[in-house]
Amino acid sequence: MDSTTGDNSQESPHTYRFRVNRINSLAVGCHQDAIQTISEENDENHPYVTSYPLETIPGSPTSSIASETGSGTRKQSLNKSLFARVASNNIRSQQQQQSPASATMSNQGGNTGPPPVRKFSISGMLGRRKSSNLPDLEDFSQTNSTVGLYGKSLNRYTHDALPKMDHYKNMMSYQAAQRPTIEELHDEKYRIDQKGAGETGEEEEPAGLTKFGWVEGCLVRCLLNIWGVMLFLRLSWMVAHAGIVQSLIIIAISTVVTTITTLSMSAVSTNGEMKGGGIYYMISRSLGPEWGGAIGVVFSFANAGMAALNTVGFSESMISLLSTHGLKIVDGGQNDNRIISCIAIVVLQSIIVIGMEWEAKAQVGLLVILLVAMADFVIGAFIGPQNDLDYSRGWIGLNSTLLTDNLGGGYRFSEGQQQDFFSVFSIFFPAVAGIQAGASISGDLKDPGEAIPKGTLWAIAITSASYAAFAILAGAGTLREASGNVTEIDDWSFANCTDKTCKWGLYNDFQVMGLMSAFGPIIYAGCFAATLSSALSCLVSGPKMFQALCKDKVYPYMTKFGEGYGKADDPYWSYAIGFVIALIFILIADLNAIAPLISNFFMATYALLNFCTFHASLVKPLGWRPTFKYYNTWMSLIGAILCVAVMFLMSWVTALVSLFCTIALFCGVIYRKPDLNWGTSAQAQTYSDALSALEKLAVQREHVKNYRPQILCLTGIPSDRPALIDFAYMLTKKHSLLICGHIEKDRSAPKARKVIIQNGYEWLQLRRVKAFYVMVDNCTFDEGAQTLIQATGIGKLAPNILLMGYKENWQTCPREEVQDYFTVLHEALDNYMAIAILRVKGGLNCSHLTFSLPNGSNTGAGGIARTGSTSSLGYDNQGLELEPAGAVSEFRTPQNPKKMQSTSKLFGKKRNKSADDLEATGIYRGADGSDLPKDVIENISLFHTKQGVGNIDVWWMYDDGGLTLLLPYIVSTRKDWSSCKLRVFALANKKDQMEQELRGMASLLSKFRIDYSDLIIIPDITKRAQDTTRTFFDGLIRDFKGDPEESDQPETVIGDAELLAMKEKTNRHMRLRELLLEHSASSNLIVMTLPVPRKGSVSAPLYVAWLETLTRDMPPFLLVRGNQTSVLTFYS
């Protein structure tokens, strides 16, 4: 198709443009069938997506553009795609002032019909409203530019953020980026200028920070830690007692335990990015801070002990070396051991303090020495004894006969006790406990998820094979006992130690490896390297773990030990505490005394580590996605059980000590309840258990014996009605469900709504009330209440009682509010819910009061200053607030409990104080900041303080299923109300049936097992009320009397016909008032059956007037109406 417009002498009335209905072509090119020429006259002044030929794209349709000039026509045919570009009307006007243009496109495939047209505009492409984050038309004013709209960055044309790592980092991290909120994407008015947002780079490590790979960071450290003091000083001793076979069994059990534990550790370490803290980090993020904190302390302590154990082993080797030359420092025994160990630990700690890079270099050097020493031992074992002295000391060379003799065990009394399999195992196991060496410095590894599994498993395989080989060589070449006398070689008497004391052999000589080596001094060097390297590793691992624990603030007063210094964040304070603990262990100076306790600490840690993996893989939270797949749920459980069993088999005393320490630390965290949330598998288990329990409840049939009062309490903002919430919680505490309902008349902003709900929960936590908080907005009071009644709860865990505050201002508020209040009662009964209405002197609403912090700042009950409150003390706005959430309500919520610790004593454990307590008066104050009167404070804390001796009067007027009797009984069982006795009042049908009614009610109460102090039957309820009472009632309804037919709101007017129809019922309520004043005026609490508001028979003002008649000037009054379903039973 060729289109030509105008000539050089006259401007054409038509200008042709390309319209594009597809922009997702290859390289943003436009297909031919998506382009159509459009007349300028029909463009409706909309900007268009205009196409220009820019560059050739393989496979794109051939296009040509022809333009006419004053001298003639110049036509250019280009094999280029059309590139979409935005152009505004003023741009097109500028083009029209120049020479007219024509456009030509080749017709391919014989398609002569016009393609469908899809019109694009800026508002359609980029959003209807102009946004600060989107490009302006002026940005594309240069239409001849080859840099078009689609050549720009994508973030200039969309508010959505592309997936990137920074969005998923912890928001406490400096490198974390925040994606747009749903409000910013969904609603234009929340959109902010985000140009350049989210363009932060990847997280950068501090310059010069040392990070280790899997070889130097994990493999080398694990090898050095496992090849420790036991390899050179206790392996031969183990073979002497256990024999070769049982020694191999000990090594195999140790390998199985450490392998299973490593598999579990690998699964945990690859389930997300690991930070510093090693095993503590794994356990705390899996099972929570309780177990993590306990194991963190125990394991840090165990690492300090392990460092001391290896240092003592080094000292023993040094003393042995000195003794061969006849040298000693003091006594050649334990005192020399303490001196050498202290010097060694100081030197090692100094290397660590200098820097981690020096420690890593030292580790590599020590590993080289250790490998040379091990090679020296193997070579020497095959060479055999080099002189008669070695032969007389028990090293007779590899011998099959000796191998057979040493296969079995030979346990004897040694090291102060009778040795057996498990005592030997407890001494050996610390040798293989070094599997955590690499994981303990997880924060210094380049990729912990790769380094920990690979390095640790390779280390276990290498060290287990070496221990087994060395045990076989030692047992096959050295006698269990030898005298060391060269003259006894000929008659073999040097091997018979029955009648003499022998100092050599596997039993007595801890330096057997040096005796069997090709060159003895190298073995000493290897022993020094093994012990010092293990001690060095433990001195680093323990403090690093303790630092991570203290940074998390799991325990109080320990934050100092979490501080790091320098570019490597070295924990100098943790180094110091680890150094001190190691010194204490060194003073013991006995390897066999230290090893069992350390073994049990390690076993307890490994048991929990295995349990972490078992629990996470059993619960299977969606966040459990380890990249390491070679683990098994039940194998991890077997590993945990095996660790606990071995603990007690090694030494039940040290096992109990280990468990006691762990449980004590666990209980400490439970008691403190630190504000830490790591998304643990324990939380996932809680959710899973709750869901399972709800599903089981949903299919269970309800039974009266299991009835629980589940309350929906219309509180509004919780801090506005503390007495109402306290009373509701007194009924549900440790029994059932409590939901605080909040209805807002106006629509709340999403963020304001979130803040209101969050702060409401914080106030409930501060008040020590276990309840749920639900908010609905953008509805009237009755609509919101209907929503809460019908939709609150899930399954059987749903409210069955609606608790409201009494409407104090019903005579002065708009009549629509009275009708709404009355409608809510009908809604509850229509939904088979019981009703309870609470009234106290002075009212329940405290929203007009201010909240005073100890520093003297006056704030609202929510913790932030409020202004403009005009409510009086007795005003109760329908039991909840109706102000817009975006204005006052957003700020009428409590502060975070942590910021109010100084005021928490009011709601703490020792809260049973007198009403005039200074701390209580310091919480709520008048609007002008003045102290509240004593009676006001009493009302606020009425159900939160200890009650004196008194009565709870139960006026059980009508049989509503027993709820009127059950609720006061629950109140009487609470600690604060235990001094109050129940008095039951009931009605008699006839005066001459009083005795019969009395016996029947007494029998019923006895069968219900309800303790009461008095039972009173009221015979004359139908008696005419006194004139003063009638005058009082007439004054209540005076303003509501009239002709309903002449009113715009007939449902809020009391007509003469209604008064006549309700004459007897009205008299009954007036008579009840007289009886209440006579019998219950001094009671602590009155509970009475609520009259049923019969539909179509009684109006809202008349019904509320009845309630006013019953409750005005009375003690705390609770009106209750059950749903006519039994909540009490006398059957077992």
PDB file of C-alpha atoms in Angstrom, residues 660-759:
ATOM      1  CA  PHE A 660      20.195 -29.641  84.024  1.00  0.00           C
ATOM      2  CA  CYS A 661      22.333 -26.832  82.635  1.00  0.00           C
ATOM      3  CA  THR A 662      20.566 -26.952  79.276  1.00  0.00           C
ATOM      4  CA  ILE A 663      17.069 -27.020  80.768  1.00  0.00           C
ATOM      5  CA  ALA A 664      17.899 -24.232  83.222  1.00  0.00           C
ATOM      6  CA  LEU A 665      19.115 -22.015  80.395  1.00  0.00           C
ATOM      7  CA  PHE A 666      16.057 -23.009  78.338  1.00  0.00           C
ATOM      8  CA  CYS A 667      13.698 -22.029  81.164  1.00  0.00           C
ATOM      9  CA  GLY A 668      15.526 -18.727  81.532  1.00  0.00           C
ATOM     10  CA  VAL A 669      14.716 -17.793  77.962  1.00  0.00           C
ATOM     11  CA  ILE A 670      11.135 -19.025  78.365  1.00  0.00           C
ATOM     12  CA  TYR A 671      10.700 -16.803  81.408  1.00  0.00           C
ATOM     13  CA  ARG A 672      12.256 -13.768  79.783  1.00  0.00           C
ATOM     14  CA  LYS A 673      10.437 -14.174  76.440  1.00  0.00           C
ATOM     15  CA  PRO A 674      12.772 -12.137  74.237  1.00  0.00           C
ATOM     16  CA  ASP A 675      11.156 -10.366  71.306  1.00  0.00           C
ATOM     17  CA  LEU A 676      12.736 -12.569  68.639  1.00  0.00           C
ATOM     18  CA  ASN A 677      10.947 -13.958  65.606  1.00  0.00           C
ATOM     19  CA  TRP A 678      12.985 -16.117  63.237  1.00  0.00           C
ATOM     20  CA  GLY A 679      10.255 -18.162  61.586  1.00  0.00           C
ATOM     21  CA  THR A 680      11.238 -21.370  63.346  1.00  0.00           C
ATOM     22  CA  SER A 681       9.875 -24.846  62.784  1.00  0.00           C
ATOM     23  CA  ALA A 682       8.441 -24.626  66.297  1.00  0.00           C
ATOM     24  CA  GLN A 683       6.204 -21.816  65.068  1.00  0.00           C
ATOM     25  CA  ALA A 684       5.256 -23.917  62.072  1.00  0.00           C
ATOM     26  CA  GLN A 685       4.445 -26.783  64.438  1.00  0.00           C
ATOM     27  CA  THR A 686       2.216 -24.479  66.477  1.00  0.00           C
ATOM     28  CA  TYR A 687       0.286 -23.520  63.373  1.00  0.00           C
ATOM     29  CA  SER A 688       0.032 -27.126  62.235  1.00  0.00           C
ATOM     30  CA  ASP A 689      -1.208 -28.285  65.640  1.00  0.00           C
ATOM     31  CA  ALA A 690      -3.743 -25.464  65.821  1.00  0.00           C
ATOM     32  CA  LEU A 691      -5.030 -26.232  62.341  1.00  0.00           C
ATOM     33  CA  SER A 692      -5.344 -29.930  63.121  1.00  0.00           C
ATOM     34  CA  ALA A 693      -7.149 -29.183  66.364  1.00  0.00           C
ATOM     35  CA  LEU A 694      -9.579 -26.851  64.592  1.00  0.00           C
ATOM     36  CA  GLU A 695     -10.284 -29.466  61.954  1.00  0.00           C
ATOM     37  CA  LYS A 696     -11.011 -32.050  64.641  1.00  0.00           C
ATOM     38  CA  LEU A 697     -13.256 -29.634  66.509  1.00  0.00           C
ATOM     39  CA  ALA A 698     -15.177 -28.872  63.331  1.00  0.00           C
ATOM     40  CA  VAL A 699     -16.425 -32.456  63.026  1.00  0.00           C
ATOM     41  CA  GLN A 700     -17.076 -33.048  66.714  1.00  0.00           C
ATOM     42  CA  ARG A 701     -20.595 -32.747  68.038  1.00  0.00           C
ATOM     43  CA  GLU A 702     -20.999 -30.194  70.780  1.00  0.00           C
ATOM     44  CA  HIS A 703     -21.768 -31.384  74.273  1.00  0.00           C
ATOM     45  CA  VAL A 704     -23.083 -29.344  77.161  1.00  0.00           C
ATOM     46  CA  LYS A 705     -20.304 -30.581  79.465  1.00  0.00           C
ATOM     47  CA  ASN A 706     -17.734 -29.004  77.172  1.00  0.00           C
ATOM     48  CA  TYR A 707     -19.503 -25.669  76.855  1.00  0.00           C
ATOM     49  CA  ARG A 708     -17.207 -22.666  77.057  1.00  0.00           C
ATOM     50  CA  PRO A 709     -18.224 -19.000  77.025  1.00  0.00           C
ATOM     51  CA  GLN A 710     -16.574 -17.707  73.834  1.00  0.00           C
ATOM     52  CA  ILE A 711     -17.019 -13.965  73.871  1.00  0.00           C
ATOM     53  CA  LEU A 712     -17.185 -11.342  71.151  1.00  0.00           C
ATOM     54  CA  CYS A 713     -16.652  -8.131  73.089  1.00  0.00           C
ATOM     55  CA  LEU A 714     -17.493  -4.864  71.326  1.00  0.00           C
ATOM     56  CA  THR A 715     -14.709  -2.801  72.818  1.00  0.00           C
ATOM     57  CA  GLY A 716     -13.767  -0.372  70.091  1.00  0.00           C
ATOM     58  CA  ILE A 717     -10.147   0.596  70.613  1.00  0.00           C
ATOM     59  CA  PRO A 718      -9.096  -1.696  73.490  1.00  0.00           C
ATOM     60  CA  SER A 719      -7.431   1.037  75.536  1.00  0.00           C
ATOM     61  CA  ASP A 720     -10.703   3.006  75.610  1.00  0.00           C
ATOM     62  CA  ARG A 721     -12.530   0.407  77.710  1.00  0.00           C
ATOM     63  CA  PRO A 722     -10.067  -1.392  80.006  1.00  0.00           C
ATOM     64  CA  ALA A 723     -12.767  -2.435  82.507  1.00  0.00           C
ATOM     65  CA  LEU A 724     -14.885  -4.080  79.816  1.00  0.00           C
ATOM     66  CA  ILE A 725     -11.906  -6.041  78.508  1.00  0.00           C
ATOM     67  CA  ASP A 726     -10.831  -7.008  82.026  1.00  0.00           C
ATOM     68  CA  PHE A 727     -14.299  -8.377  82.762  1.00  0.00           C
ATOM     69  CA  ALA A 728     -14.456 -10.305  79.501  1.00  0.00           C
ATOM     70  CA  TYR A 729     -11.021 -11.781  80.099  1.00  0.00           C
ATOM     71  CA  MET A 730     -11.996 -12.742  83.623  1.00  0.00           C
ATOM     72  CA  LEU A 731     -14.700 -14.943  82.080  1.00  0.00           C
ATOM     73  CA  THR A 732     -12.496 -16.474  79.386  1.00  0.00           C
ATOM     74  CA  LYS A 733      -9.070 -16.682  81.053  1.00  0.00           C
ATOM     75  CA  LYS A 734      -7.648 -20.190  80.624  1.00  0.00           C
ATOM     76  CA  HIS A 735     -11.089 -21.332  79.504  1.00  0.00           C
ATOM     77  CA  SER A 736     -12.083 -20.060  76.126  1.00  0.00           C
ATOM     78  CA  LEU A 737     -11.951 -17.517  73.334  1.00  0.00           C
ATOM     79  CA  LEU A 738     -12.060 -13.735  73.616  1.00  0.00           C
ATOM     80  CA  ILE A 739     -12.337 -11.495  70.558  1.00  0.00           C
ATOM     81  CA  CYS A 740     -12.281  -7.722  70.857  1.00  0.00           C
ATOM     82  CA  GLY A 741     -14.408  -6.160  68.124  1.00  0.00           C
ATOM     83  CA  HIS A 742     -13.826  -2.666  66.792  1.00  0.00           C
ATOM     84  CA  ILE A 743     -16.190  -0.924  64.372  1.00  0.00           C
ATOM     85  CA  GLU A 744     -15.245   2.251  62.519  1.00  0.00           C
ATOM     86  CA  LYS A 745     -17.910   4.322  60.815  1.00  0.00           C
ATOM     87  CA  ASP A 746     -15.577   5.710  58.145  1.00  0.00           C
ATOM     88  CA  ARG A 747     -13.190   3.903  55.908  1.00  0.00           C
ATOM     89  CA  SER A 748      -9.690   3.590  57.380  1.00  0.00           C
ATOM     90  CA  ALA A 749      -6.550   4.074  55.370  1.00  0.00           C
ATOM     91  CA  PRO A 750      -4.758   0.749  54.898  1.00  0.00           C
ATOM     92  CA  LYS A 751      -1.679   1.827  56.807  1.00  0.00           C
ATOM     93  CA  ALA A 752      -3.759   3.422  59.559  1.00  0.00           C
ATOM     94  CA  ARG A 753      -5.767   0.212  59.865  1.00  0.00           C
ATOM     95  CA  LYS A 754      -2.596  -1.825  60.187  1.00  0.00           C
ATOM     96  CA  VAL A 755      -1.263   0.514  62.872  1.00  0.00           C
ATOM     97  CA  ILE A 756      -4.533   0.412  64.813  1.00  0.00           C
ATOM     98  CA  ILE A 757      -4.616  -3.392  64.856  1.00  0.00           C
ATOM     99  CA  GLN A 758      -0.933  -3.727  65.719  1.00  0.00           C
ATOM    100  CA  ASN A 759      -1.129  -1.237  68.572  1.00  0.00           C
TER     101      ASN A 759
END
